[in-house]
A tleap script that builds the chain and sets N, CA, C and O, in Angstrom:
source leaprc.protein.ff14SB
mol = sequence {
  NMET TRP GLN SER VAL SER ARG LEU LEU SER
  GLU TYR TRP GLY GLU THR TYR THR ILE THR
  GLU LYS GLU GLU LEU PRO GLY GLY ASP ILE
  HIE ARG ALA ARG LYS VAL SER ASN GLY GLU
  LYS GLU VAL PHE ILE LYS TYR ASP THR ARG
  ASP ILE LEU PRO ILE PHE THR ALA GLU SER
  ASP GLN LEU ALA MET LEU ALA LYS SER HIE
  THR VAL ARG VAL PRO GLU VAL TYR GLY VAL
  GLY TYR ASP ARG ASP ASN SER PHE PHE THR
  VAL ALA VAL PRO SER SER GLU THR VAL ARG
  CYS PRO SER CYS LEU LEU SER GLY SER ALA
  VAL GLY GLU THR PRO SER MET GLU ARG SER
  ALA SER VAL TRP SER ARG CPHE
}
set mol.1.N position { -6.798 -52.540 -43.473 }
set mol.1.CA position { -7.454 -52.862 -44.509 }
set mol.1.C position { -6.656 -51.883 -45.698 }
set mol.1.O position { -6.566 -52.234 -46.874 }
set mol.2.N position { -6.238 -50.918 -45.293 }
set mol.2.CA position { -5.757 -49.797 -46.327 }
set mol.2.C position { -4.418 -50.258 -46.738 }
set mol.2.O position { -3.971 -49.772 -47.776 }
set mol.3.N position { -3.627 -51.211 -46.022 }
set mol.3.CA position { -2.430 -51.734 -46.397 }
set mol.3.C position { -2.656 -52.579 -47.471 }
set mol.3.O position { -1.944 -52.544 -48.474 }
set mol.4.N position { -3.688 -53.415 -47.323 }
set mol.4.CA position { -4.040 -54.613 -48.208 }
set mol.4.C position { -4.605 -54.000 -49.529 }
set mol.4.O position { -4.465 -54.629 -50.578 }
set mol.5.N position { -5.222 -52.823 -49.511 }
set mol.5.CA position { -5.717 -51.982 -50.681 }
set mol.5.C position { -4.546 -51.553 -51.392 }
set mol.5.O position { -4.439 -51.892 -52.570 }
set mol.6.N position { -3.522 -50.757 -50.775 }
set mol.6.CA position { -2.482 -50.260 -51.210 }
set mol.6.C position { -1.561 -51.346 -51.891 }
set mol.6.O position { -1.034 -50.985 -52.944 }
set mol.7.N position { -1.317 -52.491 -51.492 }
set mol.7.CA position { -0.540 -53.494 -51.900 }
set mol.7.C position { -1.219 -54.029 -53.265 }
set mol.7.O position { -0.521 -54.201 -54.265 }
set mol.8.N position { -2.753 -54.313 -53.267 }
set mol.8.CA position { -3.500 -54.730 -54.382 }
set mol.8.C position { -3.100 -53.842 -55.644 }
set mol.8.O position { -2.677 -54.199 -56.744 }
set mol.9.N position { -3.351 -52.656 -55.170 }
set mol.9.CA position { -3.107 -51.411 -56.189 }
set mol.9.C position { -1.682 -51.434 -56.712 }
set mol.9.O position { -1.469 -51.248 -57.910 }
set mol.10.N position { -0.898 -51.613 -56.020 }
set mol.10.CA position { 0.640 -51.608 -56.328 }
set mol.10.C position { 1.002 -52.628 -57.406 }
set mol.10.O position { 1.699 -52.393 -58.393 }
set mol.11.N position { 0.291 -54.086 -57.004 }
set mol.11.CA position { 0.596 -55.149 -58.067 }
set mol.11.C position { -0.072 -54.629 -59.270 }
set mol.11.O position { 0.487 -54.659 -60.367 }
set mol.12.N position { -1.240 -54.158 -59.095 }
set mol.12.CA position { -2.062 -53.879 -60.438 }
set mol.12.C position { -1.257 -52.976 -61.315 }
set mol.12.O position { -1.155 -53.197 -62.522 }
set mol.13.N position { -0.671 -51.939 -60.714 }
set mol.13.CA position { 0.082 -50.890 -61.559 }
set mol.13.C position { 1.508 -51.130 -61.740 }
set mol.13.O position { 2.246 -50.520 -62.514 }
set mol.14.N position { 1.837 -52.123 -60.914 }
set mol.14.CA position { 3.509 -52.483 -61.129 }
set mol.14.C position { 4.319 -51.340 -60.543 }
set mol.14.O position { 5.463 -51.223 -60.983 }
set mol.15.N position { 3.911 -50.483 -59.627 }
set mol.15.CA position { 4.454 -49.550 -58.896 }
set mol.15.C position { 3.946 -49.232 -57.588 }
set mol.15.O position { 2.762 -49.478 -57.356 }
set mol.16.N position { 4.685 -48.713 -56.690 }
set mol.16.CA position { 4.160 -48.415 -55.290 }
set mol.16.C position { 2.932 -47.409 -55.183 }
set mol.16.O position { 2.929 -46.261 -55.627 }
set mol.17.N position { 1.969 -47.995 -54.564 }
set mol.17.CA position { 0.620 -46.916 -54.581 }
set mol.17.C position { 0.729 -46.886 -53.103 }
set mol.17.O position { 0.734 -47.892 -52.393 }
set mol.18.N position { 0.831 -45.445 -52.619 }
set mol.18.CA position { 0.531 -45.320 -51.309 }
set mol.18.C position { -0.633 -44.137 -51.020 }
set mol.18.O position { -0.558 -42.987 -51.453 }
set mol.19.N position { -1.558 -44.592 -50.319 }
set mol.19.CA position { -2.706 -43.860 -50.040 }
set mol.19.C position { -2.397 -42.737 -49.299 }
set mol.19.O position { -1.953 -42.844 -48.155 }
set mol.20.N position { -2.622 -41.467 -49.934 }
set mol.20.CA position { -2.488 -40.156 -49.172 }
set mol.20.C position { -3.815 -39.416 -48.840 }
set mol.20.O position { -4.015 -38.654 -47.894 }
set mol.21.N position { -4.628 -39.779 -49.757 }
set mol.21.CA position { -6.144 -39.187 -49.132 }
set mol.21.C position { -6.910 -40.320 -49.474 }
set mol.21.O position { -6.700 -41.144 -50.364 }
set mol.22.N position { -8.104 -40.234 -48.403 }
set mol.22.CA position { -9.323 -40.878 -48.244 }
set mol.22.C position { -10.618 -39.904 -48.174 }
set mol.22.O position { -10.598 -38.851 -47.538 }
set mol.23.N position { -11.497 -40.268 -48.737 }
set mol.23.CA position { -12.853 -39.432 -48.837 }
set mol.23.C position { -13.839 -40.479 -48.433 }
set mol.23.O position { -13.798 -41.597 -48.945 }
set mol.24.N position { -14.663 -40.176 -47.592 }
set mol.24.CA position { -15.575 -41.034 -47.124 }
set mol.24.C position { -16.819 -40.649 -48.369 }
set mol.24.O position { -16.975 -39.444 -48.563 }
set mol.25.N position { -17.513 -41.414 -49.032 }
set mol.25.CA position { -18.462 -41.151 -49.800 }
set mol.25.C position { -20.063 -41.495 -49.158 }
set mol.25.O position { -20.320 -42.438 -48.411 }
set mol.26.N position { -20.696 -40.829 -49.486 }
set mol.26.CA position { -22.115 -40.920 -48.819 }
set mol.26.C position { -23.167 -41.676 -49.729 }
set mol.26.O position { -23.031 -41.840 -50.941 }
set mol.27.N position { -24.091 -42.053 -49.069 }
set mol.27.CA position { -25.093 -42.795 -50.173 }
set mol.27.C position { -25.335 -44.137 -50.172 }
set mol.27.O position { -26.395 -44.623 -50.567 }
set mol.28.N position { -24.230 -44.887 -49.669 }
set mol.28.CA position { -24.119 -46.513 -49.548 }
set mol.28.C position { -25.071 -46.896 -48.837 }
set mol.28.O position { -25.037 -46.620 -47.637 }
set mol.29.N position { -26.156 -47.621 -49.370 }
set mol.29.CA position { -27.105 -47.938 -48.698 }
set mol.29.C position { -26.781 -49.725 -48.057 }
set mol.29.O position { -27.313 -50.235 -47.070 }
set mol.30.N position { -25.884 -50.288 -48.877 }
set mol.30.CA position { -25.430 -51.698 -48.558 }
set mol.30.C position { -24.015 -51.706 -47.980 }
set mol.30.O position { -23.796 -52.155 -46.855 }
set mol.31.N position { -23.138 -51.246 -48.698 }
set mol.31.CA position { -21.853 -51.254 -48.352 }
set mol.31.C position { -21.281 -49.913 -48.276 }
set mol.31.O position { -21.820 -48.929 -48.784 }
set mol.32.N position { -20.011 -49.889 -47.533 }
set mol.32.CA position { -19.262 -48.516 -47.468 }
set mol.32.C position { -18.520 -47.987 -48.518 }
set mol.32.O position { -17.962 -48.904 -49.121 }
set mol.33.N position { -18.316 -47.066 -48.916 }
set mol.33.CA position { -17.336 -46.544 -50.004 }
set mol.33.C position { -16.673 -45.428 -49.913 }
set mol.33.O position { -17.262 -44.492 -49.372 }
set mol.34.N position { -15.576 -45.260 -50.304 }
set mol.34.CA position { -14.573 -44.203 -50.168 }
set mol.34.C position { -13.942 -43.905 -51.565 }
set mol.34.O position { -14.035 -44.787 -52.419 }
set mol.35.N position { -13.350 -42.815 -51.848 }
set mol.35.CA position { -12.695 -42.526 -52.934 }
set mol.35.C position { -11.232 -42.209 -52.231 }
set mol.35.O position { -11.039 -41.414 -51.311 }
set mol.36.N position { -10.291 -43.000 -52.872 }
set mol.36.CA position { -8.692 -42.732 -52.391 }
set mol.36.C position { -7.765 -42.350 -53.612 }
set mol.36.O position { -7.960 -42.514 -54.817 }
set mol.37.N position { -6.675 -41.778 -52.924 }
set mol.37.CA position { -5.792 -41.113 -53.986 }
set mol.37.C position { -4.602 -41.376 -53.395 }
set mol.37.O position { -4.399 -41.511 -52.188 }
set mol.38.N position { -3.678 -41.455 -54.445 }
set mol.38.CA position { -2.024 -41.293 -54.201 }
set mol.38.C position { -1.477 -40.035 -54.553 }
set mol.38.O position { -0.264 -39.842 -54.636 }
set mol.39.N position { -2.328 -39.187 -54.758 }
set mol.39.CA position { -1.894 -37.858 -55.323 }
set mol.39.C position { -2.104 -37.702 -56.851 }
set mol.39.O position { -2.264 -36.633 -57.438 }
set mol.40.N position { -2.076 -39.022 -57.435 }
set mol.40.CA position { -2.160 -39.029 -59.019 }
set mol.40.C position { -3.345 -39.809 -59.425 }
set mol.40.O position { -4.062 -39.403 -60.340 }
set mol.41.N position { -3.570 -40.817 -58.849 }
set mol.41.CA position { -4.522 -41.797 -59.514 }
set mol.41.C position { -5.593 -41.844 -58.360 }
set mol.41.O position { -5.244 -42.093 -57.207 }
set mol.42.N position { -6.851 -41.609 -58.684 }
set mol.42.CA position { -8.067 -42.021 -57.663 }
set mol.42.C position { -8.581 -43.193 -57.950 }
set mol.42.O position { -8.564 -43.731 -59.057 }
set mol.43.N position { -9.062 -43.623 -56.926 }
set mol.43.CA position { -9.834 -45.274 -56.932 }
set mol.43.C position { -10.856 -45.137 -56.151 }
set mol.43.O position { -10.794 -44.637 -55.028 }
set mol.44.N position { -12.044 -45.643 -56.779 }
set mol.44.CA position { -13.191 -45.888 -55.943 }
set mol.44.C position { -13.217 -47.272 -55.215 }
set mol.44.O position { -13.005 -48.266 -55.910 }
set mol.45.N position { -13.480 -47.439 -53.762 }
set mol.45.CA position { -13.421 -48.796 -53.096 }
set mol.45.C position { -14.911 -48.752 -52.253 }
set mol.45.O position { -15.517 -47.983 -51.507 }
set mol.46.N position { -15.057 -49.862 -52.769 }
set mol.46.CA position { -16.427 -50.372 -51.887 }
set mol.46.C position { -16.074 -51.464 -50.978 }
set mol.46.O position { -15.523 -52.465 -51.435 }
set mol.47.N position { -16.348 -51.361 -49.707 }
set mol.47.CA position { -15.906 -52.162 -48.735 }
set mol.47.C position { -16.998 -52.738 -47.886 }
set mol.47.O position { -18.129 -52.286 -48.062 }
set mol.48.N position { -16.797 -53.759 -46.906 }
set mol.48.CA position { -17.720 -54.502 -46.160 }
set mol.48.C position { -17.075 -55.572 -45.425 }
set mol.48.O position { -15.903 -55.832 -45.697 }
set mol.49.N position { -17.661 -56.199 -44.565 }
set mol.49.CA position { -17.138 -57.372 -43.890 }
set mol.49.C position { -16.578 -58.421 -44.864 }
set mol.49.O position { -16.824 -58.519 -46.066 }
set mol.50.N position { -15.698 -59.259 -44.032 }
set mol.50.CA position { -14.825 -60.178 -44.965 }
set mol.50.C position { -15.726 -61.304 -45.780 }
set mol.50.O position { -15.314 -61.859 -46.799 }
set mol.51.N position { -17.081 -61.568 -45.148 }
set mol.51.CA position { -17.961 -62.585 -45.580 }
set mol.51.C position { -18.539 -62.170 -46.971 }
set mol.51.O position { -18.949 -62.986 -47.797 }
set mol.52.N position { -18.527 -60.880 -47.135 }
set mol.52.CA position { -19.050 -60.541 -48.481 }
set mol.52.C position { -18.025 -60.476 -49.758 }
set mol.52.O position { -18.363 -60.131 -50.890 }
set mol.53.N position { -16.766 -60.857 -49.375 }
set mol.53.CA position { -15.911 -61.363 -50.566 }
set mol.53.C position { -16.368 -61.907 -51.758 }
set mol.53.O position { -15.985 -61.407 -52.816 }
set mol.54.N position { -17.340 -63.118 -51.753 }
set mol.54.CA position { -17.800 -63.736 -52.785 }
set mol.54.C position { -18.713 -62.668 -53.697 }
set mol.54.O position { -18.671 -62.622 -54.926 }
set mol.55.N position { -19.511 -61.853 -52.878 }
set mol.55.CA position { -20.480 -60.862 -53.672 }
set mol.55.C position { -19.584 -59.988 -54.417 }
set mol.55.O position { -19.857 -59.892 -55.613 }
set mol.56.N position { -18.437 -59.233 -53.938 }
set mol.56.CA position { -17.577 -58.497 -54.824 }
set mol.56.C position { -16.883 -59.232 -55.809 }
set mol.56.O position { -16.811 -58.688 -56.911 }
set mol.57.N position { -16.307 -60.440 -55.662 }
set mol.57.CA position { -15.793 -61.194 -56.474 }
set mol.57.C position { -16.708 -61.516 -57.886 }
set mol.57.O position { -16.268 -61.585 -59.033 }
set mol.58.N position { -18.110 -61.690 -57.434 }
set mol.58.CA position { -19.213 -61.926 -58.370 }
set mol.58.C position { -19.210 -60.592 -59.269 }
set mol.58.O position { -19.083 -60.656 -60.492 }
set mol.59.N position { -19.362 -59.340 -58.551 }
set mol.59.CA position { -19.724 -58.185 -59.095 }
set mol.59.C position { -18.359 -57.870 -60.106 }
set mol.59.O position { -18.539 -57.304 -61.185 }
set mol.60.N position { -17.426 -58.150 -59.806 }
set mol.60.CA position { -16.014 -58.144 -60.637 }
set mol.60.C position { -16.144 -58.669 -61.907 }
set mol.60.O position { -16.015 -58.101 -62.991 }
set mol.61.N position { -16.482 -60.098 -61.591 }
set mol.61.CA position { -16.626 -60.813 -62.809 }
set mol.61.C position { -17.745 -60.472 -63.895 }
set mol.61.O position { -17.652 -60.615 -65.114 }
set mol.62.N position { -18.899 -59.954 -63.110 }
set mol.62.CA position { -19.951 -59.317 -64.116 }
set mol.62.C position { -19.369 -58.311 -64.929 }
set mol.62.O position { -19.318 -58.388 -66.157 }
set mol.63.N position { -18.912 -57.328 -64.228 }
set mol.63.CA position { -18.208 -56.177 -64.859 }
set mol.63.C position { -17.336 -56.570 -65.935 }
set mol.63.O position { -17.291 -55.897 -66.965 }
set mol.64.N position { -16.562 -57.722 -65.762 }
set mol.64.CA position { -15.729 -58.119 -66.905 }
set mol.64.C position { -16.241 -58.385 -68.260 }
set mol.64.O position { -15.879 -58.012 -69.376 }
set mol.65.N position { -17.412 -59.316 -67.734 }
set mol.65.CA position { -18.304 -59.861 -68.833 }
set mol.65.C position { -18.861 -58.656 -69.750 }
set mol.65.O position { -18.787 -58.597 -70.978 }
set mol.66.N position { -19.429 -57.719 -68.891 }
set mol.66.CA position { -20.049 -56.566 -69.371 }
set mol.66.C position { -18.900 -55.691 -70.475 }
set mol.66.O position { -19.192 -55.298 -71.604 }
set mol.67.N position { -17.837 -55.563 -69.935 }
set mol.67.CA position { -16.656 -54.884 -70.718 }
set mol.67.C position { -16.497 -55.559 -71.992 }
set mol.67.O position { -16.387 -54.907 -73.030 }
set mol.68.N position { -16.475 -57.055 -71.973 }
set mol.68.CA position { -16.040 -57.792 -73.099 }
set mol.68.C position { -17.127 -57.686 -74.085 }
set mol.68.O position { -16.789 -57.808 -75.263 }
set mol.69.N position { -18.526 -57.455 -73.793 }
set mol.69.CA position { -19.613 -57.381 -74.847 }
set mol.69.C position { -19.514 -56.128 -75.591 }
set mol.69.O position { -20.205 -55.963 -76.596 }
set mol.70.N position { -18.647 -55.169 -75.143 }
set mol.70.CA position { -18.446 -53.888 -75.824 }
set mol.70.C position { -19.864 -53.024 -76.017 }
set mol.70.O position { -19.894 -52.153 -76.887 }
set mol.71.N position { -20.793 -53.230 -75.360 }
set mol.71.CA position { -22.373 -52.723 -75.381 }
set mol.71.C position { -22.295 -51.615 -74.587 }
set mol.71.O position { -22.722 -50.592 -75.121 }
set mol.72.N position { -21.790 -51.484 -73.236 }
set mol.72.CA position { -21.914 -50.368 -72.362 }
set mol.72.C position { -20.475 -50.209 -71.914 }
set mol.72.O position { -19.630 -51.083 -72.103 }
set mol.73.N position { -20.235 -49.058 -71.314 }
set mol.73.CA position { -19.162 -48.610 -70.688 }
set mol.73.C position { -19.051 -49.070 -69.059 }
set mol.73.O position { -19.910 -48.778 -68.228 }
set mol.74.N position { -18.033 -49.714 -68.817 }
set mol.74.CA position { -18.054 -50.027 -67.454 }
set mol.74.C position { -16.680 -49.456 -66.650 }
set mol.74.O position { -15.656 -49.184 -67.276 }
set mol.75.N position { -16.762 -49.348 -65.567 }
set mol.75.CA position { -15.339 -48.660 -64.856 }
set mol.75.C position { -14.237 -50.029 -64.908 }
set mol.75.O position { -14.551 -51.214 -64.799 }
set mol.76.N position { -13.132 -49.565 -65.071 }
set mol.76.CA position { -12.187 -50.547 -65.133 }
set mol.76.C position { -11.819 -51.103 -63.538 }
set mol.76.O position { -11.530 -50.397 -62.572 }
set mol.77.N position { -11.918 -52.484 -63.586 }
set mol.77.CA position { -11.897 -53.189 -62.303 }
set mol.77.C position { -10.419 -53.404 -61.993 }
set mol.77.O position { -9.655 -53.974 -62.772 }
set mol.78.N position { -10.047 -52.888 -60.751 }
set mol.78.CA position { -8.462 -53.061 -60.332 }
set mol.78.C position { -8.303 -54.344 -59.397 }
set mol.78.O position { -7.208 -54.869 -59.196 }
set mol.79.N position { -9.301 -54.722 -58.937 }
set mol.79.CA position { -9.221 -56.070 -58.113 }
set mol.79.C position { -10.138 -56.019 -57.068 }
set mol.79.O position { -10.785 -55.019 -56.756 }
set mol.80.N position { -10.198 -57.380 -56.400 }
set mol.80.CA position { -10.914 -57.363 -55.242 }
set mol.80.C position { -9.913 -58.122 -54.238 }
set mol.80.O position { -8.961 -58.785 -54.648 }
set mol.81.N position { -10.238 -57.948 -52.829 }
set mol.81.CA position { -9.049 -58.401 -51.967 }
set mol.81.C position { -9.690 -58.368 -50.558 }
set mol.81.O position { -10.905 -58.260 -50.390 }
set mol.82.N position { -8.824 -58.466 -49.603 }
set mol.82.CA position { -9.471 -58.841 -48.097 }
set mol.82.C position { -8.162 -58.565 -47.353 }
set mol.82.O position { -7.011 -58.557 -47.789 }
set mol.83.N position { -8.692 -58.310 -45.954 }
set mol.83.CA position { -7.785 -58.510 -45.046 }
set mol.83.C position { -8.350 -59.245 -43.650 }
set mol.83.O position { -9.446 -59.800 -43.725 }
set mol.84.N position { -7.790 -59.257 -42.668 }
set mol.84.CA position { -8.350 -60.012 -41.697 }
set mol.84.C position { -9.960 -59.916 -41.283 }
set mol.84.O position { -10.573 -60.870 -40.804 }
set mol.85.N position { -10.564 -58.572 -41.553 }
set mol.85.CA position { -11.863 -58.223 -40.952 }
set mol.85.C position { -12.601 -57.720 -42.167 }
set mol.85.O position { -13.819 -57.789 -42.002 }
set mol.86.N position { -12.190 -57.174 -43.487 }
set mol.86.CA position { -12.885 -56.581 -44.245 }
set mol.86.C position { -12.565 -57.296 -45.801 }
set mol.86.O position { -11.495 -57.838 -46.077 }
set mol.87.N position { -13.560 -57.188 -46.602 }
set mol.87.CA position { -13.324 -57.242 -47.900 }
set mol.87.C position { -13.541 -55.987 -48.938 }
set mol.87.O position { -14.388 -55.128 -48.692 }
set mol.88.N position { -12.813 -55.944 -49.983 }
set mol.88.CA position { -13.105 -54.759 -50.755 }
set mol.88.C position { -13.035 -54.950 -52.168 }
set mol.88.O position { -12.481 -55.970 -52.578 }
set mol.89.N position { -13.531 -54.093 -53.008 }
set mol.89.CA position { -13.625 -54.247 -54.539 }
set mol.89.C position { -13.369 -52.798 -54.834 }
set mol.89.O position { -13.928 -51.828 -54.322 }
set mol.90.N position { -12.319 -52.819 -55.853 }
set mol.90.CA position { -11.568 -51.676 -56.097 }
set mol.90.C position { -11.847 -51.298 -57.762 }
set mol.90.O position { -11.656 -52.151 -58.628 }
set mol.91.N position { -12.288 -50.014 -58.064 }
set mol.91.CA position { -12.698 -49.899 -59.447 }
set mol.91.C position { -12.137 -48.415 -59.957 }
set mol.91.O position { -11.658 -47.674 -59.099 }
set mol.92.N position { -12.185 -48.023 -61.188 }
set mol.92.CA position { -11.689 -46.621 -61.553 }
set mol.92.C position { -12.844 -45.695 -61.137 }
set mol.92.O position { -14.011 -46.073 -61.239 }
set mol.93.N position { -12.536 -44.557 -60.696 }
set mol.93.CA position { -13.463 -43.554 -60.494 }
set mol.93.C position { -13.999 -43.119 -61.633 }
set mol.93.O position { -13.359 -42.621 -62.559 }
set mol.94.N position { -15.759 -43.377 -61.579 }
set mol.94.CA position { -16.317 -42.961 -62.700 }
set mol.94.C position { -16.070 -41.484 -63.205 }
set mol.94.O position { -16.097 -40.588 -62.362 }
set mol.95.N position { -15.832 -41.177 -64.527 }
set mol.95.CA position { -15.575 -39.693 -64.855 }
set mol.95.C position { -16.946 -39.169 -65.523 }
set mol.95.O position { -17.523 -39.856 -66.366 }
set mol.96.N position { -17.448 -37.889 -65.093 }
set mol.96.CA position { -18.463 -37.285 -65.668 }
set mol.96.C position { -18.208 -36.884 -67.046 }
set mol.96.O position { -19.161 -36.663 -67.794 }
set mol.97.N position { -16.775 -36.749 -67.521 }
set mol.97.CA position { -16.696 -36.482 -68.855 }
set mol.97.C position { -17.003 -37.621 -69.683 }
set mol.97.O position { -17.126 -37.311 -70.868 }
set mol.98.N position { -17.167 -38.860 -69.423 }
set mol.98.CA position { -17.465 -39.916 -70.183 }
set mol.98.C position { -19.052 -39.859 -70.805 }
set mol.98.O position { -19.346 -40.401 -71.870 }
set mol.99.N position { -19.815 -39.271 -70.141 }
set mol.99.CA position { -20.974 -39.007 -70.605 }
set mol.99.C position { -21.283 -37.600 -71.291 }
set mol.99.O position { -21.502 -36.572 -70.650 }
set mol.100.N position { -21.272 -37.700 -72.771 }
set mol.100.CA position { -21.146 -36.564 -73.541 }
set mol.100.C position { -22.532 -35.794 -73.945 }
set mol.100.O position { -22.579 -34.662 -74.424 }
set mol.101.N position { -23.537 -36.551 -73.685 }
set mol.101.CA position { -24.719 -35.833 -74.181 }
set mol.101.C position { -25.486 -35.547 -72.922 }
set mol.101.O position { -25.554 -36.431 -72.069 }
set mol.102.N position { -26.038 -34.447 -72.743 }
set mol.102.CA position { -26.855 -34.083 -71.449 }
set mol.102.C position { -28.101 -34.794 -71.203 }
set mol.102.O position { -28.569 -34.989 -70.081 }
set mol.103.N position { -28.646 -35.193 -72.361 }
set mol.103.CA position { -29.807 -35.892 -72.159 }
set mol.103.C position { -29.533 -37.552 -71.579 }
set mol.103.O position { -30.382 -38.185 -70.951 }
set mol.104.N position { -28.467 -37.959 -71.864 }
set mol.104.CA position { -27.889 -39.383 -71.466 }
set mol.104.C position { -27.542 -39.115 -69.814 }
set mol.104.O position { -27.815 -39.892 -68.899 }
set mol.105.N position { -26.985 -38.034 -69.718 }
set mol.105.CA position { -26.734 -38.012 -68.274 }
set mol.105.C position { -28.025 -37.812 -67.272 }
set mol.105.O position { -28.094 -38.287 -66.139 }
set mol.106.N position { -29.083 -36.975 -67.949 }
set mol.106.CA position { -30.165 -37.200 -67.328 }
set mol.106.C position { -31.208 -38.397 -67.212 }
set mol.106.O position { -32.066 -38.612 -66.356 }
set mol.107.N position { -30.898 -39.015 -68.212 }
set mol.107.CA position { -31.424 -40.316 -68.247 }
set mol.107.C position { -30.741 -41.206 -67.356 }
set mol.107.O position { -31.441 -42.090 -66.862 }
set mol.108.N position { -29.585 -41.170 -67.055 }
set mol.108.CA position { -28.859 -42.127 -66.289 }
set mol.108.C position { -29.474 -41.692 -64.718 }
set mol.108.O position { -29.884 -42.473 -63.859 }
set mol.109.N position { -29.420 -40.655 -64.666 }
set mol.109.CA position { -29.770 -39.956 -63.196 }
set mol.109.C position { -30.984 -40.559 -63.042 }
set mol.109.O position { -31.141 -41.204 -62.006 }
set mol.110.N position { -31.955 -40.498 -63.894 }
set mol.110.CA position { -33.425 -40.569 -63.482 }
set mol.110.C position { -33.672 -42.123 -63.234 }
set mol.110.O position { -34.430 -42.482 -62.333 }
set mol.111.N position { -32.966 -43.101 -64.113 }
set mol.111.CA position { -32.887 -44.453 -63.793 }
set mol.111.C position { -32.179 -44.779 -62.367 }
set mol.111.O position { -32.506 -45.809 -61.777 }
set mol.112.N position { -31.300 -43.985 -61.866 }
set mol.112.CA position { -30.465 -44.409 -60.544 }
set mol.112.C position { -31.528 -44.164 -59.616 }
set mol.112.O position { -31.755 -45.031 -58.773 }
set mol.113.N position { -32.324 -42.951 -59.643 }
set mol.113.CA position { -33.318 -42.622 -58.806 }
set mol.113.C position { -34.558 -43.529 -58.894 }
set mol.113.O position { -35.455 -43.241 -58.103 }
set mol.114.N position { -34.744 -44.450 -59.618 }
set mol.114.CA position { -35.959 -45.130 -59.630 }
set mol.114.C position { -35.608 -46.645 -59.640 }
set mol.114.O position { -35.621 -47.306 -60.678 }
set mol.115.N position { -35.308 -47.129 -58.476 }
set mol.115.CA position { -35.061 -48.708 -58.391 }
set mol.115.C position { -36.131 -49.741 -58.760 }
set mol.115.O position { -35.830 -50.887 -59.094 }
set mol.116.N position { -37.503 -49.256 -58.680 }
set mol.116.CA position { -38.529 -50.076 -58.992 }
set mol.116.C position { -38.880 -50.215 -60.620 }
set mol.116.O position { -38.815 -49.264 -61.398 }
set mol.117.N position { -39.217 -51.413 -60.947 }
set mol.117.CA position { -39.395 -51.320 -62.338 }
set mol.117.C position { -40.763 -51.017 -62.471 }
set mol.117.O position { -41.174 -50.858 -63.621 }
set mol.118.N position { -41.601 -50.898 -61.480 }
set mol.118.CA position { -43.092 -50.235 -61.907 }
set mol.118.C position { -43.225 -48.738 -62.056 }
set mol.118.O position { -44.185 -48.152 -62.557 }
set mol.119.N position { -41.881 -48.079 -61.438 }
set mol.119.CA position { -41.870 -46.873 -61.758 }
set mol.119.C position { -40.868 -46.318 -62.843 }
set mol.119.O position { -40.741 -45.105 -63.009 }
set mol.120.N position { -40.222 -47.168 -63.513 }
set mol.120.CA position { -39.425 -47.140 -64.642 }
set mol.120.C position { -40.262 -46.579 -65.787 }
set mol.120.O position { -39.724 -45.721 -66.487 }
set mol.121.N position { -41.468 -46.942 -66.056 }
set mol.121.CA position { -42.073 -46.525 -67.224 }
set mol.121.C position { -42.271 -44.868 -66.946 }
set mol.121.O position { -42.147 -44.133 -67.925 }
set mol.122.N position { -42.544 -44.328 -65.765 }
set mol.122.CA position { -42.566 -42.978 -65.585 }
set mol.122.C position { -41.330 -42.366 -65.853 }
set mol.122.O position { -41.331 -41.277 -66.426 }
set mol.123.N position { -40.218 -42.932 -65.507 }
set mol.123.CA position { -38.768 -42.400 -65.887 }
set mol.123.C position { -38.684 -41.791 -67.234 }
set mol.123.O position { -38.431 -40.617 -67.502 }
set mol.124.N position { -38.994 -43.009 -68.236 }
set mol.124.CA position { -38.589 -43.033 -69.584 }
set mol.124.C position { -39.565 -41.897 -70.145 }
set mol.124.O position { -39.175 -41.185 -71.070 }
set mol.125.N position { -40.720 -41.744 -69.633 }
set mol.125.CA position { -41.850 -40.934 -70.260 }
set mol.125.C position { -41.032 -39.346 -70.169 }
set mol.125.O position { -41.313 -38.490 -71.008 }
set mol.126.N position { -40.257 -39.134 -69.335 }
set mol.126.CA position { -39.796 -37.762 -69.163 }
set mol.126.C position { -38.790 -37.266 -70.441 }
set mol.126.O position { -38.412 -36.102 -70.576 }
set mol.127.N position { -38.461 -38.300 -71.281 }
set mol.127.CA position { -37.461 -38.077 -72.247 }
set mol.127.C position { -37.966 -38.263 -73.465 }
set mol.127.O position { -37.253 -38.117 -74.458 }
savepdb mol mol.pdb
quit
């Protein structure tokens, strides 16, 4: 899979992208995730079995639509791909520097911790 990821990223940037670092990221309840780097550019990769490719493609399309709306910031999508056994979705590594107000960061963290709509009212009452 890593050769396919490297090839996709090389095509995206128009230069050879050789993965030199891989960091497994914890907390993926549905798909596995890693942060990879070539020593200069970091990339977030979500991956799963090959049959998940349509889901990753849809997610990529939805992020592109959100980006065009200019209403929220979304990570730059580098591409979606697959190899014999796996499919993968590559995006820019989110930067904590993009959140400039502390209360915004806390709000986003609180929302992330409460997936249920029933509990979301209590989240917003904290702010």
